[in-house]
């Protein structure tokens, strides 16, 4: 069923991810191509409540394809968590004659959109923008590839120092509930071990891996620790290992927010562009309360409830391979 849409609002919410601007561009240009007006909402759901809208056109999104961050800014909104806040957001959308809302973000963003749709029946469409790659329904989320490349580049440089001084480095990467960045970066950099929230590894197991590496004349090593690892993060892991293992000079590096920044990779630019186009076309086809994803290189639509409540599964084969290749 085709939906009559004359005006779309688009916002970014939660943590920024490289490629969000490419998604905004995809939304705006696809809407204009279909003779639909677009307004950008600044500062996420806070801007929705305050009516901080600005009309966007083809020229508004020129030259943003390769920019990091988000031109619409992002924020977490406590007010939107309240029924009164969501009611005010709905009033603003109606006052501005907006027919549908596209939200670009992660789990929290989609939770808000889902509740908003259920309360007010307002058409919503989600685009998954999060470096953690932890949303069910898409093989990759916007920003994951760029963040992983940033981590790989940093670890390659750290390895030069590790090799020069025979050091054991513990490198903490983002992933409070998800080890996707840690696992992919571990494979790409040849880390001796990867510690993930999904696959608990004890300190004794880690030391056994280090011992095996030492026995094969490994003089330096990199251990990648996802911030959500059960042992408490890289500093805690390093402390526990040092107490039992004195063979290496130990150093810790926490990469932090550099993983969010930088220009998006070609992969993320194309992925975000595809999702931006599909989001608008999905709304025109009458789809709502769903997220656009890409599975097996094909665009799909997944309910927001499923995207939020289901767990994105790690590639068990990559976990197995990382253990084989790290010897």
PDB file of C-alpha atoms in Angstrom:
ATOM      1  CA  UNK A   1       0.000   0.000   0.000  1.00  0.00           C
ATOM      2  CA  UNK A   2       1.468   3.330  -1.061  1.00  0.00           C
ATOM      3  CA  UNK A   3       1.461   6.063   1.559  1.00  0.00           C
ATOM      4  CA  UNK A   4       0.803   9.713   0.782  1.00  0.00           C
ATOM      5  CA  UNK A   5       3.815  11.546   2.193  1.00  0.00           C
ATOM      6  CA  UNK A   6       4.594  15.146   1.410  1.00  0.00           C
ATOM      7  CA  UNK A   7       7.058  15.967   4.200  1.00  0.00           C
ATOM      8  CA  UNK A   8       9.630  13.877   6.106  1.00  0.00           C
ATOM      9  CA  UNK A   9      11.664  14.754   9.200  1.00  0.00           C
ATOM     10  CA  UNK A  10      15.068  13.147   9.806  1.00  0.00           C
ATOM     11  CA  UNK A  11      17.160  13.126  12.988  1.00  0.00           C
ATOM     12  CA  UNK A  12      20.269  11.494  14.444  1.00  0.00           C
ATOM     13  CA  UNK A  13      20.299  10.337  18.047  1.00  0.00           C
ATOM     14  CA  UNK A  14      22.606   8.636  20.550  1.00  0.00           C
ATOM     15  CA  UNK A  15      26.304   8.154  19.881  1.00  0.00           C
ATOM     16  CA  UNK A  16      27.566   9.496  16.559  1.00  0.00           C
ATOM     17  CA  UNK A  17      28.857   7.085  13.928  1.00  0.00           C
ATOM     18  CA  UNK A  18      30.898   7.739  10.770  1.00  0.00           C
ATOM     19  CA  UNK A  19      28.493   7.577   7.841  1.00  0.00           C
ATOM     20  CA  UNK A  20      25.533   9.266   9.504  1.00  0.00           C
ATOM     21  CA  UNK A  21      25.967  12.250   7.183  1.00  0.00           C
ATOM     22  CA  UNK A  22      25.926   9.947   4.169  1.00  0.00           C
ATOM     23  CA  UNK A  23      22.629   8.511   5.426  1.00  0.00           C
ATOM     24  CA  UNK A  24      21.169  12.017   5.872  1.00  0.00           C
ATOM     25  CA  UNK A  25      22.243  12.839   2.319  1.00  0.00           C
ATOM     26  CA  UNK A  26      20.635   9.642   1.045  1.00  0.00           C
ATOM     27  CA  UNK A  27      17.357  10.486   2.784  1.00  0.00           C
ATOM     28  CA  UNK A  28      17.256  14.085   1.571  1.00  0.00           C
ATOM     29  CA  UNK A  29      18.117  13.402  -2.052  1.00  0.00           C
ATOM     30  CA  UNK A  30      15.759  10.436  -2.341  1.00  0.00           C
ATOM     31  CA  UNK A  31      12.947  12.494  -0.843  1.00  0.00           C
ATOM     32  CA  UNK A  32      13.596  15.418  -3.201  1.00  0.00           C
ATOM     33  CA  UNK A  33      13.753  12.988  -6.129  1.00  0.00           C
ATOM     34  CA  UNK A  34      10.226  11.912  -5.138  1.00  0.00           C
ATOM     35  CA  UNK A  35       8.980  15.524  -4.708  1.00  0.00           C
ATOM     36  CA  UNK A  36       8.920  15.247  -0.900  1.00  0.00           C
ATOM     37  CA  UNK A  37      10.005  18.063   1.400  1.00  0.00           C
ATOM     38  CA  UNK A  38      12.556  17.259   4.123  1.00  0.00           C
ATOM     39  CA  UNK A  39      13.268  18.932   7.448  1.00  0.00           C
ATOM     40  CA  UNK A  40      16.300  18.145   9.532  1.00  0.00           C
ATOM     41  CA  UNK A  41      15.780  17.921  13.304  1.00  0.00           C
ATOM     42  CA  UNK A  42      18.743  19.209  15.315  1.00  0.00           C
ATOM     43  CA  UNK A  43      19.943  17.624  18.579  1.00  0.00           C
ATOM     44  CA  UNK A  44      17.962  14.407  18.243  1.00  0.00           C
ATOM     45  CA  UNK A  45      14.762  13.916  20.217  1.00  0.00           C
ATOM     46  CA  UNK A  46      15.430  17.107  22.226  1.00  0.00           C
ATOM     47  CA  UNK A  47      15.192  19.047  18.977  1.00  0.00           C
ATOM     48  CA  UNK A  48      12.005  17.208  18.106  1.00  0.00           C
ATOM     49  CA  UNK A  49      10.410  18.379  21.353  1.00  0.00           C
ATOM     50  CA  UNK A  50      11.654  21.949  20.901  1.00  0.00           C
ATOM     51  CA  UNK A  51      10.727  22.193  17.229  1.00  0.00           C
ATOM     52  CA  UNK A  52      14.344  22.793  16.194  1.00  0.00           C
ATOM     53  CA  UNK A  53      13.664  22.060  12.518  1.00  0.00           C
ATOM     54  CA  UNK A  54      15.360  23.308   9.360  1.00  0.00           C
ATOM     55  CA  UNK A  55      14.347  22.617   5.788  1.00  0.00           C
ATOM     56  CA  UNK A  56      16.964  20.615   3.872  1.00  0.00           C
ATOM     57  CA  UNK A  57      17.395  20.517   0.117  1.00  0.00           C
ATOM     58  CA  UNK A  58      19.799  18.978  -2.364  1.00  0.00           C
ATOM     59  CA  UNK A  59      22.398  21.697  -1.766  1.00  0.00           C
ATOM     60  CA  UNK A  60      22.049  21.452   2.027  1.00  0.00           C
ATOM     61  CA  UNK A  61      23.619  17.995   1.908  1.00  0.00           C
ATOM     62  CA  UNK A  62      26.265  18.684  -0.721  1.00  0.00           C
ATOM     63  CA  UNK A  63      29.825  17.748   0.285  1.00  0.00           C
ATOM     64  CA  UNK A  64      28.829  15.883   3.460  1.00  0.00           C
ATOM     65  CA  UNK A  65      29.194  12.353   2.069  1.00  0.00           C
ATOM     66  CA  UNK A  66      32.730  12.038   3.451  1.00  0.00           C
ATOM     67  CA  UNK A  67      32.313  14.018   6.674  1.00  0.00           C
ATOM     68  CA  UNK A  68      32.428  12.325  10.049  1.00  0.00           C
ATOM     69  CA  UNK A  69      29.987  13.048  12.853  1.00  0.00           C
ATOM     70  CA  UNK A  70      26.514  14.355  12.036  1.00  0.00           C
ATOM     71  CA  UNK A  71      25.522  17.749  10.663  1.00  0.00           C
ATOM     72  CA  UNK A  72      22.240  17.458  12.584  1.00  0.00           C
ATOM     73  CA  UNK A  73      24.092  16.966  15.896  1.00  0.00           C
ATOM     74  CA  UNK A  74      23.073  14.312  18.368  1.00  0.00           C
ATOM     75  CA  UNK A  75      21.909  14.181  21.967  1.00  0.00           C
ATOM     76  CA  UNK A  76      20.302  11.871  24.469  1.00  0.00           C
ATOM     77  CA  UNK A  77      16.931  13.190  25.614  1.00  0.00           C
ATOM     78  CA  UNK A  78      15.605  12.515  29.089  1.00  0.00           C
ATOM     79  CA  UNK A  79      12.424  14.456  28.295  1.00  0.00           C
ATOM     80  CA  UNK A  80      11.586  12.177  25.368  1.00  0.00           C
ATOM     81  CA  UNK A  81      11.543   9.283  27.835  1.00  0.00           C
ATOM     82  CA  UNK A  82       8.400  10.813  29.347  1.00  0.00           C
ATOM     83  CA  UNK A  83       4.915  10.567  27.895  1.00  0.00           C
ATOM     84  CA  UNK A  84       4.570  14.352  28.090  1.00  0.00           C
ATOM     85  CA  UNK A  85       7.795  14.845  26.137  1.00  0.00           C
ATOM     86  CA  UNK A  86       6.690  12.486  23.390  1.00  0.00           C
ATOM     87  CA  UNK A  87       3.301  14.216  23.217  1.00  0.00           C
ATOM     88  CA  UNK A  88       5.047  17.556  22.680  1.00  0.00           C
ATOM     89  CA  UNK A  89       7.224  15.993  19.964  1.00  0.00           C
ATOM     90  CA  UNK A  90       4.073  14.760  18.224  1.00  0.00           C
ATOM     91  CA  UNK A  91       2.500  18.238  18.483  1.00  0.00           C
ATOM     92  CA  UNK A  92       5.604  19.795  16.898  1.00  0.00           C
ATOM     93  CA  UNK A  93       5.571  17.336  14.014  1.00  0.00           C
ATOM     94  CA  UNK A  94       1.898  17.970  13.312  1.00  0.00           C
ATOM     95  CA  UNK A  95       2.342  21.728  13.631  1.00  0.00           C
ATOM     96  CA  UNK A  96       5.109  21.555  11.009  1.00  0.00           C
ATOM     97  CA  UNK A  97       2.945  19.355   8.728  1.00  0.00           C
ATOM     98  CA  UNK A  98       5.417  16.457   8.888  1.00  0.00           C
ATOM     99  CA  UNK A  99       4.009  13.120   7.701  1.00  0.00           C
ATOM    100  CA  UNK A 100       6.788  10.684   8.711  1.00  0.00           C
ATOM    101  CA  UNK A 101       9.961  10.504  10.799  1.00  0.00           C
ATOM    102  CA  UNK A 102      13.292   8.831   9.999  1.00  0.00           C
ATOM    103  CA  UNK A 103      15.579   8.189  12.973  1.00  0.00           C
ATOM    104  CA  UNK A 104      19.265   7.319  12.557  1.00  0.00           C
ATOM    105  CA  UNK A 105      20.859   5.721  15.601  1.00  0.00           C
ATOM    106  CA  UNK A 106      21.085   2.614  17.729  1.00  0.00           C
ATOM    107  CA  UNK A 107      19.134   0.642  20.291  1.00  0.00           C
ATOM    108  CA  UNK A 108      18.031   3.602  22.441  1.00  0.00           C
ATOM    109  CA  UNK A 109      17.035   5.634  19.399  1.00  0.00           C
ATOM    110  CA  UNK A 110      14.873   2.823  18.074  1.00  0.00           C
ATOM    111  CA  UNK A 111      13.295   2.168  21.469  1.00  0.00           C
ATOM    112  CA  UNK A 112      12.139   5.785  21.573  1.00  0.00           C
ATOM    113  CA  UNK A 113      10.843   5.633  17.999  1.00  0.00           C
ATOM    114  CA  UNK A 114       8.941   2.409  18.679  1.00  0.00           C
ATOM    115  CA  UNK A 115       7.202   3.803  21.772  1.00  0.00           C
ATOM    116  CA  UNK A 116       6.429   7.055  19.943  1.00  0.00           C
ATOM    117  CA  UNK A 117       4.815   5.127  17.089  1.00  0.00           C
ATOM    118  CA  UNK A 118       2.761   2.988  19.459  1.00  0.00           C
ATOM    119  CA  UNK A 119       1.470   6.003  21.393  1.00  0.00           C
ATOM    120  CA  UNK A 120       0.684   8.309  18.468  1.00  0.00           C
ATOM    121  CA  UNK A 121       0.452   6.099  15.387  1.00  0.00           C
ATOM    122  CA  UNK A 122       3.014   8.313  13.681  1.00  0.00           C
ATOM    123  CA  UNK A 123       4.957   6.652  10.823  1.00  0.00           C
ATOM    124  CA  UNK A 124       8.593   6.020  11.805  1.00  0.00           C
ATOM    125  CA  UNK A 125      11.527   4.416  10.010  1.00  0.00           C
ATOM    126  CA  UNK A 126      14.883   3.498  11.568  1.00  0.00           C
ATOM    127  CA  UNK A 127      18.345   3.519  10.002  1.00  0.00           C
ATOM    128  CA  UNK A 128      20.957   1.648  12.098  1.00  0.00           C
ATOM    129  CA  UNK A 129      23.851   3.993  12.872  1.00  0.00           C
ATOM    130  CA  UNK A 130      26.151   2.611  15.585  1.00  0.00           C
ATOM    131  CA  UNK A 131      29.805   1.595  15.563  1.00  0.00           C
ATOM    132  CA  UNK A 132      29.038  -1.386  17.828  1.00  0.00           C
ATOM    133  CA  UNK A 133      27.284  -3.371  15.052  1.00  0.00           C
ATOM    134  CA  UNK A 134      24.998  -4.787  17.743  1.00  0.00           C
ATOM    135  CA  UNK A 135      21.554  -4.299  16.160  1.00  0.00           C
ATOM    136  CA  UNK A 136      19.742  -7.383  14.966  1.00  0.00           C
ATOM    137  CA  UNK A 137      18.524  -7.287  11.369  1.00  0.00           C
ATOM    138  CA  UNK A 138      21.500  -5.964   9.404  1.00  0.00           C
ATOM    139  CA  UNK A 139      24.813  -7.639   8.640  1.00  0.00           C
ATOM    140  CA  UNK A 140      26.529  -4.293   9.263  1.00  0.00           C
ATOM    141  CA  UNK A 141      25.503  -1.043  10.898  1.00  0.00           C
ATOM    142  CA  UNK A 142      26.671   2.369   9.757  1.00  0.00           C
ATOM    143  CA  UNK A 143      30.034   3.241  11.323  1.00  0.00           C
ATOM    144  CA  UNK A 144      31.212  -0.262  12.228  1.00  0.00           C
ATOM    145  CA  UNK A 145      33.608  -0.615   9.309  1.00  0.00           C
ATOM    146  CA  UNK A 146      35.174   2.821   9.849  1.00  0.00           C
ATOM    147  CA  UNK A 147      35.563   2.299  13.603  1.00  0.00           C
ATOM    148  CA  UNK A 148      37.204  -1.076  13.033  1.00  0.00           C
ATOM    149  CA  UNK A 149      39.615   0.432  10.505  1.00  0.00           C
ATOM    150  CA  UNK A 150      40.503   3.136  13.028  1.00  0.00           C
ATOM    151  CA  UNK A 151      41.244   0.481  15.662  1.00  0.00           C
ATOM    152  CA  UNK A 152      43.335  -1.559  13.231  1.00  0.00           C
ATOM    153  CA  UNK A 153      45.403   1.484  12.270  1.00  0.00           C
ATOM    154  CA  UNK A 154      46.047   2.308  15.931  1.00  0.00           C
ATOM    155  CA  UNK A 155      47.003  -1.272  16.844  1.00  0.00           C
ATOM    156  CA  UNK A 156      49.377  -1.522  13.891  1.00  0.00           C
ATOM    157  CA  UNK A 157      51.239   1.463  15.350  1.00  0.00           C
ATOM    158  CA  UNK A 158      51.155   0.043  18.860  1.00  0.00           C
ATOM    159  CA  UNK A 159      52.638  -3.188  17.549  1.00  0.00           C
ATOM    160  CA  UNK A 160      55.719  -1.300  16.308  1.00  0.00           C
ATOM    161  CA  UNK A 161      56.377  -0.197  19.892  1.00  0.00           C
ATOM    162  CA  UNK A 162      55.542  -3.628  21.310  1.00  0.00           C
ATOM    163  CA  UNK A 163      58.066  -5.247  18.977  1.00  0.00           C
ATOM    164  CA  UNK A 164      60.743  -2.673  19.737  1.00  0.00           C
ATOM    165  CA  UNK A 165      60.551  -3.205  23.502  1.00  0.00           C
ATOM    166  CA  UNK A 166      59.330  -6.803  23.891  1.00  0.00           C
ATOM    167  CA  UNK A 167      56.153  -5.576  25.529  1.00  0.00           C
ATOM    168  CA  UNK A 168      52.732  -7.036  26.175  1.00  0.00           C
ATOM    169  CA  UNK A 169      50.047  -4.500  25.247  1.00  0.00           C
ATOM    170  CA  UNK A 170      46.444  -4.628  26.387  1.00  0.00           C
ATOM    171  CA  UNK A 171      44.344  -2.507  24.040  1.00  0.00           C
ATOM    172  CA  UNK A 172      40.802  -1.651  25.108  1.00  0.00           C
ATOM    173  CA  UNK A 173      38.268  -0.964  22.374  1.00  0.00           C
ATOM    174  CA  UNK A 174      34.632   0.109  22.471  1.00  0.00           C
ATOM    175  CA  UNK A 175      31.954  -2.514  22.975  1.00  0.00           C
ATOM    176  CA  UNK A 176      30.181  -2.375  26.318  1.00  0.00           C
ATOM    177  CA  UNK A 177      27.774  -5.148  25.356  1.00  0.00           C
ATOM    178  CA  UNK A 178      29.241  -6.199  22.035  1.00  0.00           C
ATOM    179  CA  UNK A 179      32.614  -7.540  20.942  1.00  0.00           C
ATOM    180  CA  UNK A 180      32.234  -7.044  17.177  1.00  0.00           C
ATOM    181  CA  UNK A 181      34.946  -4.371  16.912  1.00  0.00           C
ATOM    182  CA  UNK A 182      37.318  -6.338  19.154  1.00  0.00           C
ATOM    183  CA  UNK A 183      36.903  -9.579  17.215  1.00  0.00           C
ATOM    184  CA  UNK A 184      37.226  -8.059  13.745  1.00  0.00           C
ATOM    185  CA  UNK A 185      40.226  -5.957  14.801  1.00  0.00           C
ATOM    186  CA  UNK A 186      41.831  -8.985  16.447  1.00  0.00           C
ATOM    187  CA  UNK A 187      41.643 -10.942  13.218  1.00  0.00           C
ATOM    188  CA  UNK A 188      42.958  -8.012  11.179  1.00  0.00           C
ATOM    189  CA  UNK A 189      45.936  -7.294  13.456  1.00  0.00           C
ATOM    190  CA  UNK A 190      46.955 -10.781  14.551  1.00  0.00           C
ATOM    191  CA  UNK A 191      46.234 -10.239  18.237  1.00  0.00           C
ATOM    192  CA  UNK A 192      47.324 -13.143  20.431  1.00  0.00           C
ATOM    193  CA  UNK A 193      43.978 -13.031  22.263  1.00  0.00           C
ATOM    194  CA  UNK A 194      40.641 -11.226  22.047  1.00  0.00           C
ATOM    195  CA  UNK A 195      38.496 -10.817  25.161  1.00  0.00           C
ATOM    196  CA  UNK A 196      34.801 -10.459  24.393  1.00  0.00           C
ATOM    197  CA  UNK A 197      31.609  -9.900  26.417  1.00  0.00           C
ATOM    198  CA  UNK A 198      30.029 -12.791  24.496  1.00  0.00           C
ATOM    199  CA  UNK A 199      32.825 -15.332  25.063  1.00  0.00           C
ATOM    200  CA  UNK A 200      34.149 -15.157  28.612  1.00  0.00           C
ATOM    201  CA  UNK A 201      37.866 -15.870  28.971  1.00  0.00           C
ATOM    202  CA  UNK A 202      39.406 -16.289  32.422  1.00  0.00           C
ATOM    203  CA  UNK A 203      42.757 -14.779  33.385  1.00  0.00           C
ATOM    204  CA  UNK A 204      44.184 -18.283  33.724  1.00  0.00           C
ATOM    205  CA  UNK A 205      43.060 -19.103  30.179  1.00  0.00           C
ATOM    206  CA  UNK A 206      44.676 -15.904  28.925  1.00  0.00           C
ATOM    207  CA  UNK A 207      47.932 -16.694  30.702  1.00  0.00           C
ATOM    208  CA  UNK A 208      47.923 -20.172  29.152  1.00  0.00           C
ATOM    209  CA  UNK A 209      47.690 -18.531  25.712  1.00  0.00           C
ATOM    210  CA  UNK A 210      50.541 -16.155  26.578  1.00  0.00           C
ATOM    211  CA  UNK A 211      52.658 -19.065  27.823  1.00  0.00           C
ATOM    212  CA  UNK A 212      52.115 -20.901  24.563  1.00  0.00           C
ATOM    213  CA  UNK A 213      53.187 -17.823  22.632  1.00  0.00           C
ATOM    214  CA  UNK A 214      56.272 -17.426  24.795  1.00  0.00           C
ATOM    215  CA  UNK A 215      57.178 -21.073  24.226  1.00  0.00           C
ATOM    216  CA  UNK A 216      57.139 -20.462  20.464  1.00  0.00           C
ATOM    217  CA  UNK A 217      59.539 -17.497  20.868  1.00  0.00           C
ATOM    218  CA  UNK A 218      56.916 -14.774  20.709  1.00  0.00           C
ATOM    219  CA  UNK A 219      58.676 -11.712  22.138  1.00  0.00           C
ATOM    220  CA  UNK A 220      55.773  -9.272  22.088  1.00  0.00           C
ATOM    221  CA  UNK A 221      52.009  -9.601  22.047  1.00  0.00           C
ATOM    222  CA  UNK A 222      48.787  -7.637  21.662  1.00  0.00           C
ATOM    223  CA  UNK A 223      45.667  -8.557  23.639  1.00  0.00           C
ATOM    224  CA  UNK A 224      42.468  -6.792  22.568  1.00  0.00           C
ATOM    225  CA  UNK A 225      39.900  -6.255  25.306  1.00  0.00           C
ATOM    226  CA  UNK A 226      36.330  -5.153  24.589  1.00  0.00           C
ATOM    227  CA  UNK A 227      35.308  -2.629  27.262  1.00  0.00           C
ATOM    228  CA  UNK A 228      32.448  -4.897  28.336  1.00  0.00           C
ATOM    229  CA  UNK A 229      34.642  -7.932  28.979  1.00  0.00           C
ATOM    230  CA  UNK A 230      33.658  -9.716  32.204  1.00  0.00           C
ATOM    231  CA  UNK A 231      37.108  -9.237  33.741  1.00  0.00           C
ATOM    232  CA  UNK A 232      36.598  -5.473  34.040  1.00  0.00           C
ATOM    233  CA  UNK A 233      38.366  -3.828  31.102  1.00  0.00           C
ATOM    234  CA  UNK A 234      41.966  -3.578  29.949  1.00  0.00           C
ATOM    235  CA  UNK A 235      43.450  -2.019  33.106  1.00  0.00           C
ATOM    236  CA  UNK A 236      41.887  -4.667  35.327  1.00  0.00           C
ATOM    237  CA  UNK A 237      42.953  -7.483  33.011  1.00  0.00           C
ATOM    238  CA  UNK A 238      46.513  -6.119  32.875  1.00  0.00           C
ATOM    239  CA  UNK A 239      46.629  -5.868  36.671  1.00  0.00           C
ATOM    240  CA  UNK A 240      45.457  -9.459  37.130  1.00  0.00           C
ATOM    241  CA  UNK A 241      47.891 -10.777  34.536  1.00  0.00           C
ATOM    242  CA  UNK A 242      50.822  -8.853  36.034  1.00  0.00           C
ATOM    243  CA  UNK A 243      50.136 -10.399  39.426  1.00  0.00           C
ATOM    244  CA  UNK A 244      50.608 -13.886  37.972  1.00  0.00           C
ATOM    245  CA  UNK A 245      52.830 -13.334  34.974  1.00  0.00           C
ATOM    246  CA  UNK A 246      56.110 -11.402  35.037  1.00  0.00           C
ATOM    247  CA  UNK A 247      57.654 -12.408  31.735  1.00  0.00           C
ATOM    248  CA  UNK A 248      56.518  -9.310  29.836  1.00  0.00           C
ATOM    249  CA  UNK A 249      56.732  -5.577  30.401  1.00  0.00           C
ATOM    250  CA  UNK A 250      53.029  -4.677  30.379  1.00  0.00           C
ATOM    251  CA  UNK A 251      51.391  -1.564  28.915  1.00  0.00           C
ATOM    252  CA  UNK A 252      47.730  -0.562  28.536  1.00  0.00           C
ATOM    253  CA  UNK A 253      46.121   1.605  25.845  1.00  0.00           C
ATOM    254  CA  UNK A 254      42.456   2.656  25.891  1.00  0.00           C
ATOM    255  CA  UNK A 255      41.510   3.899  22.428  1.00  0.00           C
ATOM    256  CA  UNK A 256      38.285   5.586  23.568  1.00  0.00           C
ATOM    257  CA  UNK A 257      36.393   8.053  21.408  1.00  0.00           C
ATOM    258  CA  UNK A 258      38.864   8.196  18.530  1.00  0.00           C
ATOM    259  CA  UNK A 259      36.918   5.147  17.351  1.00  0.00           C
ATOM    260  CA  UNK A 260      33.846   7.320  16.700  1.00  0.00           C
ATOM    261  CA  UNK A 261      35.588  10.029  14.710  1.00  0.00           C
ATOM    262  CA  UNK A 262      37.122  10.389  11.295  1.00  0.00           C
ATOM    263  CA  UNK A 263      35.884  10.271   7.731  1.00  0.00           C
ATOM    264  CA  UNK A 264      33.701   7.257   6.923  1.00  0.00           C
ATOM    265  CA  UNK A 265      35.181   4.438   4.877  1.00  0.00           C
ATOM    266  CA  UNK A 266      33.968   3.777   1.340  1.00  0.00           C
ATOM    267  CA  UNK A 267      32.017   0.794   2.717  1.00  0.00           C
ATOM    268  CA  UNK A 268      30.175   2.946   5.271  1.00  0.00           C
ATOM    269  CA  UNK A 269      29.455   5.683   2.732  1.00  0.00           C
ATOM    270  CA  UNK A 270      27.853   3.214   0.338  1.00  0.00           C
ATOM    271  CA  UNK A 271      26.006   1.317   3.102  1.00  0.00           C
ATOM    272  CA  UNK A 272      24.594   4.553   4.554  1.00  0.00           C
ATOM    273  CA  UNK A 273      23.573   5.807   1.115  1.00  0.00           C
ATOM    274  CA  UNK A 274      21.739   2.557   0.340  1.00  0.00           C
ATOM    275  CA  UNK A 275      19.939   2.674   3.676  1.00  0.00           C
ATOM    276  CA  UNK A 276      18.958   6.328   3.195  1.00  0.00           C
ATOM    277  CA  UNK A 277      17.376   5.547  -0.166  1.00  0.00           C
ATOM    278  CA  UNK A 278      15.601   2.443   1.167  1.00  0.00           C
ATOM    279  CA  UNK A 279      14.267   4.282   4.224  1.00  0.00           C
ATOM    280  CA  UNK A 280      12.409   6.845   2.130  1.00  0.00           C
ATOM    281  CA  UNK A 281      11.191   4.286  -0.390  1.00  0.00           C
ATOM    282  CA  UNK A 282      10.031   2.031   2.447  1.00  0.00           C
ATOM    283  CA  UNK A 283       7.906   4.820   3.902  1.00  0.00           C
ATOM    284  CA  UNK A 284       6.391   5.477   0.485  1.00  0.00           C
ATOM    285  CA  UNK A 285       5.499   1.783   0.296  1.00  0.00           C
ATOM    286  CA  UNK A 286       3.555   2.114   3.553  1.00  0.00           C
ATOM    287  CA  UNK A 287       6.159   0.565   5.866  1.00  0.00           C
ATOM    288  CA  UNK A 288       6.397   1.925   9.421  1.00  0.00           C
ATOM    289  CA  UNK A 289       7.791   1.006  12.828  1.00  0.00           C
ATOM    290  CA  UNK A 290      10.616  -0.844  11.070  1.00  0.00           C
ATOM    291  CA  UNK A 291      14.360  -0.558  10.549  1.00  0.00           C
ATOM    292  CA  UNK A 292      16.039  -0.811   7.171  1.00  0.00           C
ATOM    293  CA  UNK A 293      18.895  -3.306   7.107  1.00  0.00           C
ATOM    294  CA  UNK A 294      21.156  -5.019   4.601  1.00  0.00           C
ATOM    295  CA  UNK A 295      21.355  -8.812   4.746  1.00  0.00           C
ATOM    296  CA  UNK A 296      23.361 -10.832   2.227  1.00  0.00           C
ATOM    297  CA  UNK A 297      23.767  -7.624   0.196  1.00  0.00           C
ATOM    298  CA  UNK A 298      20.012  -7.063  -0.071  1.00  0.00           C
ATOM    299  CA  UNK A 299      17.911  -4.367   1.588  1.00  0.00           C
ATOM    300  CA  UNK A 300      15.391  -5.697   4.118  1.00  0.00           C
ATOM    301  CA  UNK A 301      12.972  -4.244   6.657  1.00  0.00           C
ATOM    302  CA  UNK A 302      12.946  -5.543  10.241  1.00  0.00           C
ATOM    303  CA  UNK A 303      10.450  -4.508  12.916  1.00  0.00           C
ATOM    304  CA  UNK A 304      11.894  -2.132  15.487  1.00  0.00           C
ATOM    305  CA  UNK A 305      10.777  -4.526  18.217  1.00  0.00           C
ATOM    306  CA  UNK A 306      12.793  -7.356  16.669  1.00  0.00           C
ATOM    307  CA  UNK A 307      15.832  -5.149  16.083  1.00  0.00           C
ATOM    308  CA  UNK A 308      15.775  -4.027  19.720  1.00  0.00           C
ATOM    309  CA  UNK A 309      14.868  -7.274  21.474  1.00  0.00           C
ATOM    310  CA  UNK A 310      16.839  -9.813  19.429  1.00  0.00           C
ATOM    311  CA  UNK A 311      20.562 -10.289  19.866  1.00  0.00           C
ATOM    312  CA  UNK A 312      22.947  -9.719  16.982  1.00  0.00           C
ATOM    313  CA  UNK A 313      25.024 -12.880  16.936  1.00  0.00           C
ATOM    314  CA  UNK A 314      28.782 -12.903  16.586  1.00  0.00           C
ATOM    315  CA  UNK A 315      30.350 -14.947  13.831  1.00  0.00           C
ATOM    316  CA  UNK A 316      31.448 -18.121  15.638  1.00  0.00           C
ATOM    317  CA  UNK A 317      33.667 -19.040  12.710  1.00  0.00           C
ATOM    318  CA  UNK A 318      35.614 -15.792  13.106  1.00  0.00           C
ATOM    319  CA  UNK A 319      36.079 -16.559  16.810  1.00  0.00           C
ATOM    320  CA  UNK A 320      37.387 -20.026  15.930  1.00  0.00           C
ATOM    321  CA  UNK A 321      39.705 -18.625  13.254  1.00  0.00           C
ATOM    322  CA  UNK A 322      41.117 -15.979  15.578  1.00  0.00           C
ATOM    323  CA  UNK A 323      42.224 -18.716  17.979  1.00  0.00           C
ATOM    324  CA  UNK A 324      43.863 -20.707  15.196  1.00  0.00           C
ATOM    325  CA  UNK A 325      45.702 -17.763  13.691  1.00  0.00           C
ATOM    326  CA  UNK A 326      46.975 -16.253  16.946  1.00  0.00           C
ATOM    327  CA  UNK A 327      49.478 -19.036  17.741  1.00  0.00           C
TER     328      UNK A 327
END
